[in-house]
Coordinates of C-alpha atoms in Angstrom, one line a residue:
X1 CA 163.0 52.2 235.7
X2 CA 160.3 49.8 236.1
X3 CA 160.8 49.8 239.9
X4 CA 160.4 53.7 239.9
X5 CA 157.1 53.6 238.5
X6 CA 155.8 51.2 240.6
X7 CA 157.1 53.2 243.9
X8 CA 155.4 56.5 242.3
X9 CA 152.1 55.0 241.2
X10 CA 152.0 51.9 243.7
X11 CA 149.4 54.4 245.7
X12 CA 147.5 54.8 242.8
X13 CA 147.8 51.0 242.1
X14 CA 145.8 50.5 245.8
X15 CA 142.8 52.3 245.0
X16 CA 141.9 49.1 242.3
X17 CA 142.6 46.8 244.6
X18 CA 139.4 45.2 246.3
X19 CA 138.2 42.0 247.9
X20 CA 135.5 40.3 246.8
X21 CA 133.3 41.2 249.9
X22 CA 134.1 44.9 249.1
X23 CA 133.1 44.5 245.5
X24 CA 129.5 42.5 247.3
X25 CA 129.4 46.0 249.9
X26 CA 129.9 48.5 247.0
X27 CA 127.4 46.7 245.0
X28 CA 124.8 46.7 247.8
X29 CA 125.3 50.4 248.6
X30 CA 125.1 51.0 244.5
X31 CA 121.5 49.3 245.5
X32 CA 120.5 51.3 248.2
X33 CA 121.1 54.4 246.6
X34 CA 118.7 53.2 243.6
X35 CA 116.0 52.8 246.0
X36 CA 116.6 55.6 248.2
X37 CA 117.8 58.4 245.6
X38 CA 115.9 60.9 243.4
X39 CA 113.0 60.8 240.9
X40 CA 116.0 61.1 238.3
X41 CA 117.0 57.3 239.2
X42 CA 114.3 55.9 241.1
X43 CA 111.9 55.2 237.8
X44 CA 114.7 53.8 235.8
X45 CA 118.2 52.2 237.8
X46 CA 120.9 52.7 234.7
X47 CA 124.5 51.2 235.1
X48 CA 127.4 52.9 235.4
X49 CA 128.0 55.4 233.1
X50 CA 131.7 54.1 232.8
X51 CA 130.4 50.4 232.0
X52 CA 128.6 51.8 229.3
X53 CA 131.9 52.2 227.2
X54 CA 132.1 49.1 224.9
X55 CA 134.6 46.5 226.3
X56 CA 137.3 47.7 224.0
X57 CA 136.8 51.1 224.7
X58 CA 139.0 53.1 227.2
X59 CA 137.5 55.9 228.4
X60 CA 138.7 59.8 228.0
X61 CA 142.1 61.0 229.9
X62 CA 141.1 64.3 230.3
X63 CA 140.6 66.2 232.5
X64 CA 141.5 63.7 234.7
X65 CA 143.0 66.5 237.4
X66 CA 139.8 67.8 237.6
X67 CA 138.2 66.7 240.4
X68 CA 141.3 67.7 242.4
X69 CA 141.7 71.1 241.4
X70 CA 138.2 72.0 241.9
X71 CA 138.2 70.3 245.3
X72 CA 140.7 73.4 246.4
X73 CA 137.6 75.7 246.3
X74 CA 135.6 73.1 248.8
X75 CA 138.4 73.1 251.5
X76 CA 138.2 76.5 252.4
X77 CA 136.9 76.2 256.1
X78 CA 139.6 76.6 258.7
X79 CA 140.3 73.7 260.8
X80 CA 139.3 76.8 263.9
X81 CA 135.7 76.8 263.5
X82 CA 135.0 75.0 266.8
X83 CA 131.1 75.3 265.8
X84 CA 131.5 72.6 262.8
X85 CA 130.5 68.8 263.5
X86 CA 132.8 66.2 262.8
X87 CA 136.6 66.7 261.4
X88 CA 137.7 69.9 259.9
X89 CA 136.9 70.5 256.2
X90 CA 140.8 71.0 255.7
X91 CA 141.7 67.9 257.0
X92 CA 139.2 65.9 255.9
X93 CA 138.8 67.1 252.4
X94 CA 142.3 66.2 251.7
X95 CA 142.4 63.3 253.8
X96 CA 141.7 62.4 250.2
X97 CA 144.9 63.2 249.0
X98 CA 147.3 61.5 251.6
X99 CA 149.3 59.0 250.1
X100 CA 152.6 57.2 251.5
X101 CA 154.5 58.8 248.3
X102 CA 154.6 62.9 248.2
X103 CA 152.3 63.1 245.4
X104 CA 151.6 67.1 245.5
X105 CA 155.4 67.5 244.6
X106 CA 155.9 70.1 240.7
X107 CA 158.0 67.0 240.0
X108 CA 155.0 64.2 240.1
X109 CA 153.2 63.5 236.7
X110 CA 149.2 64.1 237.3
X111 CA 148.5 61.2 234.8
X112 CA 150.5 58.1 235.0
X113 CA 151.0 55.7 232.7
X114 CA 150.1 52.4 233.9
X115 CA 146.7 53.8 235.0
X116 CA 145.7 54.2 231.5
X117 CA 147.1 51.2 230.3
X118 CA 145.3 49.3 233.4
X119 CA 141.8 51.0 231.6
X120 CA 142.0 49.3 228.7
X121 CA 141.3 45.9 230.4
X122 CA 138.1 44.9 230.2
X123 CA 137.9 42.3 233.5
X124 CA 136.6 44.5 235.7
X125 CA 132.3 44.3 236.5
X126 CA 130.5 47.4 236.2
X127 CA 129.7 47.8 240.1
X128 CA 133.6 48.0 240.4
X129 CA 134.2 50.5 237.4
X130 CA 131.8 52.7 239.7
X131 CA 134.1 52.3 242.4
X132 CA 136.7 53.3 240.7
X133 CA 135.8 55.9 238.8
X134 CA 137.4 58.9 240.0
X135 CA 140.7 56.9 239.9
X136 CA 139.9 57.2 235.9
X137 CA 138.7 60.5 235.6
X138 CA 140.3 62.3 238.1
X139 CA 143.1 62.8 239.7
X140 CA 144.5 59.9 241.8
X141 CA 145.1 61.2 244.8
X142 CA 141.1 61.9 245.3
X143 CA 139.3 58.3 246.4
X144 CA 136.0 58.6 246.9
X145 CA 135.0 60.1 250.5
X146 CA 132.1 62.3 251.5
X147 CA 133.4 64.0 254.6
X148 CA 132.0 67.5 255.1
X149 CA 129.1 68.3 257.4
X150 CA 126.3 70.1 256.4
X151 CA 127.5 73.2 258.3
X152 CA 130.7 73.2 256.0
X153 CA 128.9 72.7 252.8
X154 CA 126.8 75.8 253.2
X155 CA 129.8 78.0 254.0
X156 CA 132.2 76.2 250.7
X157 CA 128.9 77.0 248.6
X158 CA 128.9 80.8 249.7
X159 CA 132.2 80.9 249.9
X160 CA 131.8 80.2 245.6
X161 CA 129.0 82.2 245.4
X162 CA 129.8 85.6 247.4
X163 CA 132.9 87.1 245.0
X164 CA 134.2 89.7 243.4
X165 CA 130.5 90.2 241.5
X166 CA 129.4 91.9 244.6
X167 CA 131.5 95.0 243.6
X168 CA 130.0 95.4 241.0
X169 CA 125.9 95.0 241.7
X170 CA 125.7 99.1 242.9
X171 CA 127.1 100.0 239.3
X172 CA 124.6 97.2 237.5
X173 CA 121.6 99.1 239.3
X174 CA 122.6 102.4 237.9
X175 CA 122.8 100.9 234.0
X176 CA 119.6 99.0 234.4
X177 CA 117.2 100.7 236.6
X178 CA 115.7 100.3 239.8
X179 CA 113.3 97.4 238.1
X180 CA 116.3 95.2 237.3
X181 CA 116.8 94.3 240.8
X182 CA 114.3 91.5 239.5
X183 CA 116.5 90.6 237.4
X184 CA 119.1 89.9 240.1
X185 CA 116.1 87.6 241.6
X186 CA 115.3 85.6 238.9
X187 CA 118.7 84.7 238.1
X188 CA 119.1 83.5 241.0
X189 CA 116.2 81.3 241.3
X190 CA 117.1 80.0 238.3
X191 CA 120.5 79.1 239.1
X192 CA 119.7 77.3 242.1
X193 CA 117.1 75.4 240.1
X194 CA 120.1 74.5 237.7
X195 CA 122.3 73.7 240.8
X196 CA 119.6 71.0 241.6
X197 CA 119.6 69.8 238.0
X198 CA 123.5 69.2 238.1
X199 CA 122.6 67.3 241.5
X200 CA 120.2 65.2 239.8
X201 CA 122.3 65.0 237.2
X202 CA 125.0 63.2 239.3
X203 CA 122.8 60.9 240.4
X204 CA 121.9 59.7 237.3
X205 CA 124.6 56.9 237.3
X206 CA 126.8 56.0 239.6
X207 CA 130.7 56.9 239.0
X208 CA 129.7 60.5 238.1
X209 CA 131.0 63.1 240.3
X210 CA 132.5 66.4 238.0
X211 CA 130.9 68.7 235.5
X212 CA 132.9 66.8 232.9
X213 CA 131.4 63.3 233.7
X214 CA 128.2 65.0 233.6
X215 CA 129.0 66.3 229.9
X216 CA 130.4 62.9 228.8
X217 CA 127.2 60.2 230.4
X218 CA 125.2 63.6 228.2
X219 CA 126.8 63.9 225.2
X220 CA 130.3 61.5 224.9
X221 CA 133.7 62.7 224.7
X222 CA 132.8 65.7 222.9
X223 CA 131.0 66.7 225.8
X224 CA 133.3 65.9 228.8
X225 CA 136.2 68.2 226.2
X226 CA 133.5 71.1 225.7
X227 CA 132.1 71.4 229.2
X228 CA 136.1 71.0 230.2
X229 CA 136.9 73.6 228.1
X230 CA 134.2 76.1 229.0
X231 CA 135.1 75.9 233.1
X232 CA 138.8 76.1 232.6
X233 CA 138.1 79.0 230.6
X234 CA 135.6 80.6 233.3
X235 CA 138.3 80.2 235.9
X236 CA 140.6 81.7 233.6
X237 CA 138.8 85.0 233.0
X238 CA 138.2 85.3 236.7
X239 CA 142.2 85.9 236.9
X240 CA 141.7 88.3 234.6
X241 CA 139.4 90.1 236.9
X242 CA 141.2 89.9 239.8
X243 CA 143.9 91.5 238.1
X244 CA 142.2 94.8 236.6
X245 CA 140.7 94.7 240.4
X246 CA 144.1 94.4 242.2
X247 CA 145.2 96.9 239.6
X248 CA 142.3 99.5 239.7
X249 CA 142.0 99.9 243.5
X250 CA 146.0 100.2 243.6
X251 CA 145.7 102.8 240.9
X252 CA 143.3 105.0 243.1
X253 CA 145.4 104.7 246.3
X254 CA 148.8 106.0 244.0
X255 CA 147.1 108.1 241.3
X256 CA 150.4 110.1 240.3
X257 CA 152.3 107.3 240.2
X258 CA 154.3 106.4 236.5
X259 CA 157.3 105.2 234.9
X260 CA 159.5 105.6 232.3
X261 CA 161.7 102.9 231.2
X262 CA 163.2 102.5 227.6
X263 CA 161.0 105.0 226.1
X264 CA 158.1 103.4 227.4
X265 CA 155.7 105.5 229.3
X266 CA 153.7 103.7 231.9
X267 CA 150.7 105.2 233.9
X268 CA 149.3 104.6 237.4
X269 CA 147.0 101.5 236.2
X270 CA 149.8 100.2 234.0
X271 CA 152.4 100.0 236.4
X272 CA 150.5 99.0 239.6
X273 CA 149.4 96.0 236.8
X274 CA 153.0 95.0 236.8
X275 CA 153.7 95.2 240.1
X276 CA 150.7 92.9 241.3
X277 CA 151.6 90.3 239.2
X278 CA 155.2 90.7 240.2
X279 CA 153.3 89.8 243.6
X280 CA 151.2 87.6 242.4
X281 CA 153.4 85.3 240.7
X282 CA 155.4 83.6 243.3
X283 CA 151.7 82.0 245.0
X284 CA 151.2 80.7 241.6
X285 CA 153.9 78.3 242.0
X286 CA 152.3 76.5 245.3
X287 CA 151.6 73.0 244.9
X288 CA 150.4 72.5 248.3
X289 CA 146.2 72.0 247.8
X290 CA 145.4 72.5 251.7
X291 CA 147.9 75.6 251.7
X292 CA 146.4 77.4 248.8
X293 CA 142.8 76.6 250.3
X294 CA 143.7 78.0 253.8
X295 CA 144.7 80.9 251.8
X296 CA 141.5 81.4 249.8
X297 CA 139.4 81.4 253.1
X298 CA 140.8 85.2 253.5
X299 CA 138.9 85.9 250.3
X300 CA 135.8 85.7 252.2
X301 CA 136.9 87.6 255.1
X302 CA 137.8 90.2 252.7
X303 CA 134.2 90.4 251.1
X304 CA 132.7 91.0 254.6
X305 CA 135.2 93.5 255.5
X306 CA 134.6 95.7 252.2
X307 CA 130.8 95.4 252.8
X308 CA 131.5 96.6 256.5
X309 CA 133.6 99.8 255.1
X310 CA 130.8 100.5 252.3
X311 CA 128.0 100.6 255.2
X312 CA 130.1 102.4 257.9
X313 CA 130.9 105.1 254.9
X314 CA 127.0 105.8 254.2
X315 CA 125.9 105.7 257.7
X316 CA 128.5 107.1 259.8
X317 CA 130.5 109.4 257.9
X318 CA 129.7 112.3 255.7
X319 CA 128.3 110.0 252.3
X320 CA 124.8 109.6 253.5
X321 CA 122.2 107.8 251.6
X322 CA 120.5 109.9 248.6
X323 CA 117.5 108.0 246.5
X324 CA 117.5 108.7 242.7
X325 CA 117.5 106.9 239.6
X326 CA 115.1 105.9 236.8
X327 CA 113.1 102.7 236.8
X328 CA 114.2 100.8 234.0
X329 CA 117.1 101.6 231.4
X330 CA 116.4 99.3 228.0
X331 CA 119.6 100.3 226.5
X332 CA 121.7 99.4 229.2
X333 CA 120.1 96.2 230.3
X334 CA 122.3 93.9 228.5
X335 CA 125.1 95.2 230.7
X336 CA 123.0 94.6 233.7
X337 CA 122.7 91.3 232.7
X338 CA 126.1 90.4 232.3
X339 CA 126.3 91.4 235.7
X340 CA 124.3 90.1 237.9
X341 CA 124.8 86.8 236.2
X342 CA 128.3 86.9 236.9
X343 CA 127.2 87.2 240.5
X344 CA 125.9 83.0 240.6
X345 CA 128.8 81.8 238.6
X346 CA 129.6 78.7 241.1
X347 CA 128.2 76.2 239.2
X348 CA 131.6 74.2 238.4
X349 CA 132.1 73.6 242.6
X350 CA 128.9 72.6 243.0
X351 CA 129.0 68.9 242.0
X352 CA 132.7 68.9 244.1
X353 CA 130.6 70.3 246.7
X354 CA 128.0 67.5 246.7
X355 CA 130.2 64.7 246.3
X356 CA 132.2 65.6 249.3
X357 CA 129.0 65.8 251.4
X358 CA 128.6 63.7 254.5
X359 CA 125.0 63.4 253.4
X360 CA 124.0 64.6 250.0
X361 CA 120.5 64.3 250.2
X362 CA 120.6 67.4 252.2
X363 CA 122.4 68.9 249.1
X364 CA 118.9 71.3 248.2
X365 CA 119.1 72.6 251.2
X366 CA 123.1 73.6 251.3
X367 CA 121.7 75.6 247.6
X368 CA 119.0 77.3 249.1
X369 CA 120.7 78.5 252.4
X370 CA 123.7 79.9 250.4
X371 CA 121.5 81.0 247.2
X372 CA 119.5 83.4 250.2
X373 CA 122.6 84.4 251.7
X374 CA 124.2 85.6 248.4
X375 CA 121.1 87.4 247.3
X376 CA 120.0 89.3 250.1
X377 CA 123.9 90.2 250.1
X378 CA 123.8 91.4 246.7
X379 CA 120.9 93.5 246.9
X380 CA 122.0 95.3 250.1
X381 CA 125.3 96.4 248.9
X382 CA 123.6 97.3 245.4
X383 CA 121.1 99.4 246.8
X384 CA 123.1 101.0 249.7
X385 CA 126.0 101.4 247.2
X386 CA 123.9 103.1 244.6
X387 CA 121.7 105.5 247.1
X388 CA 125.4 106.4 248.2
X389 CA 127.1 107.3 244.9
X390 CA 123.8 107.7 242.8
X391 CA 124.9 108.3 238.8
X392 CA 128.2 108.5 239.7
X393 CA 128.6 104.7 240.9
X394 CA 131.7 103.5 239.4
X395 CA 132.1 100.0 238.0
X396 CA 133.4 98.7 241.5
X397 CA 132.0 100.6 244.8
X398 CA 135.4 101.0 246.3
X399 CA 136.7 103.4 244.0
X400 CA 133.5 106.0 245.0
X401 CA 134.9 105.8 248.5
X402 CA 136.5 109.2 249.8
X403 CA 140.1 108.7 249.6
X404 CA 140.5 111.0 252.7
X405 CA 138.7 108.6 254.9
X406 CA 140.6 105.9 256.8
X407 CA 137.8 103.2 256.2
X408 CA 138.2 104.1 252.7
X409 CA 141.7 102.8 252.8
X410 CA 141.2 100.2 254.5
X411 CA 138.6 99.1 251.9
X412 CA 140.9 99.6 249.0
X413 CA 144.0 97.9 250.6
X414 CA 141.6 94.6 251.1
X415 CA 140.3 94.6 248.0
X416 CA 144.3 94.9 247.1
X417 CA 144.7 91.9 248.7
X418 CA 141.6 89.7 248.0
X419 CA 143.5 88.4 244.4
X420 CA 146.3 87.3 246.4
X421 CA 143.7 84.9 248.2
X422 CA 142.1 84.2 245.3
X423 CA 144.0 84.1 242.3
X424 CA 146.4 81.0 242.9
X425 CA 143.1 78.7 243.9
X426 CA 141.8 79.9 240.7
X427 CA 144.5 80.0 237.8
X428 CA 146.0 76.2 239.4
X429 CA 142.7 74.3 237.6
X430 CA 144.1 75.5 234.2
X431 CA 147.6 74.6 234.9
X432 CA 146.4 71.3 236.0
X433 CA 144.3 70.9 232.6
X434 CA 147.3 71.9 230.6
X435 CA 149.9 70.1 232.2
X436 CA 147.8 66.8 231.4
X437 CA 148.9 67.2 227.6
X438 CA 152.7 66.8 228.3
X439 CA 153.5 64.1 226.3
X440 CA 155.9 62.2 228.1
X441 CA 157.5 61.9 231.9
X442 CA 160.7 64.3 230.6
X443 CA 158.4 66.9 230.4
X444 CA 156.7 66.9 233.7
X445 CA 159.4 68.6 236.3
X446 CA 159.5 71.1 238.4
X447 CA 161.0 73.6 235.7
X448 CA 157.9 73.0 233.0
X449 CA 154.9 73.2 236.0
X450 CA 156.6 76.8 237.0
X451 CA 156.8 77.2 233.2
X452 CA 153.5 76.5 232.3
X453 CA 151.9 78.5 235.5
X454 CA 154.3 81.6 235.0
X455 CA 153.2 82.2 231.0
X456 CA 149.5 81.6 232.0
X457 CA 150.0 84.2 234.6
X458 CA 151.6 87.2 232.3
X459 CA 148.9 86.6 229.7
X460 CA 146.4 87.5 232.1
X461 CA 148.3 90.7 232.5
X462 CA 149.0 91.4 228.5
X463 CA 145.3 90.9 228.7
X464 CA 144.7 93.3 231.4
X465 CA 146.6 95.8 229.8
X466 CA 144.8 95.7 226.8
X467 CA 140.9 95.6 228.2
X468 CA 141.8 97.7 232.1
X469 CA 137.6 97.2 231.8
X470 CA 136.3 95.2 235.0
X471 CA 133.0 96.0 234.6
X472 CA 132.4 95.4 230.6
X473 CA 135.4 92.1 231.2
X474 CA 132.8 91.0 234.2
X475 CA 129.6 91.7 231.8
X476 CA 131.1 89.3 229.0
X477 CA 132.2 86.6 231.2
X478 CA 128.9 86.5 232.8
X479 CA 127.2 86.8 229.8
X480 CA 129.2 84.3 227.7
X481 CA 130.3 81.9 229.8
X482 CA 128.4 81.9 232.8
X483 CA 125.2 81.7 230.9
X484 CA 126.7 78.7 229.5
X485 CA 127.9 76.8 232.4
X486 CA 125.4 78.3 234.9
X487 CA 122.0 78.1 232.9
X488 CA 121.9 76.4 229.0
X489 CA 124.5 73.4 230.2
X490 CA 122.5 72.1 233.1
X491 CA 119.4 71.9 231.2
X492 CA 120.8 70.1 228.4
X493 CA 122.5 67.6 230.1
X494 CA 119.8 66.6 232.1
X495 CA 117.1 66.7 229.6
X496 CA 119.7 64.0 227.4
X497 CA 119.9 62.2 230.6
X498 CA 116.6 61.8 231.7
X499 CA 114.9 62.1 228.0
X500 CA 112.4 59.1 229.0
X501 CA 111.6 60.3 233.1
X502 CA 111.3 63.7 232.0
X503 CA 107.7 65.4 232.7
X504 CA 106.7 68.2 230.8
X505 CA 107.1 70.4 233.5
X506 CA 110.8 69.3 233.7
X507 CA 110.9 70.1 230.2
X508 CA 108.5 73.1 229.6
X509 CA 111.3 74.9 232.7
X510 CA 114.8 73.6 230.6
X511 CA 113.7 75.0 227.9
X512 CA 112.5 78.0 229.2
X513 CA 116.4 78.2 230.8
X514 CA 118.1 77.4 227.7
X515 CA 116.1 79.8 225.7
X516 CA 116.8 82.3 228.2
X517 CA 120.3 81.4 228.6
X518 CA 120.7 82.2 225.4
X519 CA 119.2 85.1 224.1
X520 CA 120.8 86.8 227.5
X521 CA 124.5 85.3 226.1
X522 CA 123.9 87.0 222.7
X523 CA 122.7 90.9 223.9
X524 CA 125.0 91.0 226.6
X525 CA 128.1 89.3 224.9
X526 CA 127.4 91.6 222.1
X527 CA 126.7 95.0 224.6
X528 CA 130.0 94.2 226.4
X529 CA 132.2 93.4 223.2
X530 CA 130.8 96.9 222.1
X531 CA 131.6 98.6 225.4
X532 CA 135.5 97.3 225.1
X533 CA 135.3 98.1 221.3

């Protein structure tokens, strides 16, 4: 038994093992980076968050698959792209996760055993708990390695950024008025103002690299569990979504479809519900990282496509373009909200995104490239959308589309498929997380992983039966958790981390954010409970 171990974790075993002139190099890069990096760290030089834990203190196991999961949504740039410097995102990204042993099999354990045990000794200096630290805190496979060129940063960050929200931005003009386009603005200046907090935030000490090492060098364990919690459950709701969506658009192309079967009467939307995640299910049970992230690429593809159809229908064929429309709507602003805040929910990527950079300085720039790009998009396709369909804008453009027209098939059928791109990538994070509380090794084999991925997959569809709402399901994520990941978190964290750099400024804007944050997460949470009610 004891030989097993050490042939499944001897990889992971490697990744401590250093020289004593590759401890002196780390430490002199740790250096460099104090005198080179941000106002965050150049005023004060802290050590490692990790060396901070008392001697006797062995720091959290989870998540500890993090950092691997969430590196799936960074490697979606096919290996193609002749245009990109350097080594393809795909191959370089999980370069990372090459290891003599076939560590992405259902069968492997994503925490082992003597890794934790090998925490709780105290020998190690803090310049080579920094190195290590994303042997601790994430999954093992993942040494540190920034690969990706600037070119392939920009398109991972819109790749996060440009999603299924953009469906939806025609039907949040029509509840909120011509005047909440601002709205849709100055969320998104302030989200890219929190994605350069979270930046500064990683700098802060070396060894941090997830959202969750951000909430625990903030706030301790509690934090690394809360923030934990609060993205797994983001990334959990989006299945959700992408359920009602798949479901929705598959209703409208076979409205008089039903079913009976033992008594039980199922309509169009019920039983195209079933059926997708009948489809859906077997991608759930990939392991392979680079496979599902070759597959989420199409998601993007998809986007463009459904844009392309929405434009071709108003210009070309019969729709046409038709201004009307009040200026503001008070009572349905909160739904607005909701909305357009769902739209720049990316904010758990971004530190994956950043670490993985060839050079992260240029990190402010990779934000405000794709932050443009995902506005601009959004306001097109809401305005076109909405001088298209006018009061009659449904809660995802697609469905307005003439059902006699081929580009309105062609629309529908994409969007169709978009969860099938999307929906692995997305609902594999959460498995991850859970499978991290099997107790022992008995539990962690191939039957349990499919176990574990196939429940979490039909309670997204009891849950889709029960709210069929993507618009008012959209509105309370974005208002709920997305104002807390996207806006209060990010503010928070860095004003605990940087309590005695701060300037007033710095701190006048957080807590202009937070306050924000949170009166938006009350109205609309309330609005879109109320909506569903």
């Amino acid at each position: 038994m004891g030989m097993k171990l050490d042939e499944e974790f001897g990889a992971d075993r490697v990744l401590q093992i250093e020289t004593d002139d590759e401890e002196n190099e780390a430490h002199d890069t740790v250096n460099e980076d104090d005198d080179t990096g941000s106002d965050l760290t150049s005023h004060s030089p802290q050590a490692p968050f990790h060396s901070q834990l008392g001697p006797h203190d062995s720091p959290p196991a989870w998540p500890q698959s993090y950092r691997k999961s969430m590196d799936m949504f960074t490697g979606v740039t096919p290996p193609s792209l002749s245009f990109l410097r350097g080594s393809s995102l795909l191959s370089s990204a999980y370069m990372r996760c090459q290891t003599p042993t076939p560590q992405h099999s259902l069968c492997k354990p994503l925490i082992s055993s003597p890794s934790l045990d090998r925490e709780e000794v105290p020998t190690l200096n803090p310049s080579k708990l920094s190195i290590v630290s994303s042997a601790r805190f994430s999954a093992p496979e993942l040494p540190p390695s920034q690969q990706c060129s600037y070119t392939q940063s920009v398109l991972n960050a819109i790749n996060a950024l440009c999603g299924i929200g953009i469906l939806s931005t025609p039907y949040a003009l029509k509840e909120g008025g011509w005047c909440s386009l601002f709205l849709l603005l100055l969320f998104g200046v302030i989200t890219f103002y929190t994605g350069i907090l979270l930046k500064k935030c990683l700098e802060s000490s070396p060894g941090i690299e997830t959202y969750p090492d951000i909430g625990q060098a903030a706030f301790g364990l509690l934090g690394r569990v809360f923030i934990a919690i609060a993205l797994y459950a983001e990334l959990y709701s989006s299945c959700i979504e992408y359920l009602i969506m798949m479901s929705d658009n598959l209703g409208a192309l076979f409205p008089n479809s039903h079913m009976e079967f033992a008594g039980i009467h199922l309509d169009s939307y019920q039983m195209c519900a079933i059926i997708s995640t009948l489809v859906i299910l077997p991608t759930v049970w990939l392991r392979n990282l680079s496979l599902l992230s070759i597959i989420s690429a199409g998601g993007v593809i998809a986007l463009i496509l459904v844009v392309i159809c929405l434009l071709w229908v108003g210009a070309i064929n019969e729709v046409g373009f038709h201004p009307s429309g009040t200026a503001l709507n008070i009572a349905k602003l909160p739904v607005t909200i909701g909305l357009y805040s769902f739209c720049y929910g990316s904010h758990s990527v971004f530190p994956n995104i950043y670490s993985s950079m060839k050079e992260p300085s240029r990190f402010p720039s990779v934000l405000l490239t794709s932050f443009s790009i995902a506005f601009f998009s959004y306001l097109g396709v809401a305005v076109c959308g909405f001088l298209m369909f006018g009061e009659n804008t449904n809660q995802q453009f697609t469905l307005n589309l003439p059902a006699k027209l081929v580009t309105s098939k062609v629309a529908a059928w994409t969007v169709v498929i978009t969860p099938l791109t999307k929906y692995a990538i997305t609902i594999t994070p959460v498995a991850f997380g859970i499978e991290e509380f099997l107790p022992s090794p008995q539990f962690r084999t191939y039957a349990v992983s499919i176990l574990i991925r196939t429940l979490l997959v039909f309670s997204t569809l009891v849950i889709s039966l029960s709210v069929p709402y993507f618009g008012s399901v959209m509105s309370l994520i974005g208002s709920s958790l997305v104002m807390l990941v996207s806006l209060i978190l990010p503010c928070a964290c860095y004003i605990k981390l940087s309590k005695d750099r701060i300037t007033r400024f710095q701190l006048a804007a957080c807590s202009f954010i937070i306050v924000v944050g949170l009166v938006s997460a009350v109205i609309g949470t309330y609005s879109a409970l109320t909506s569903m009610a």
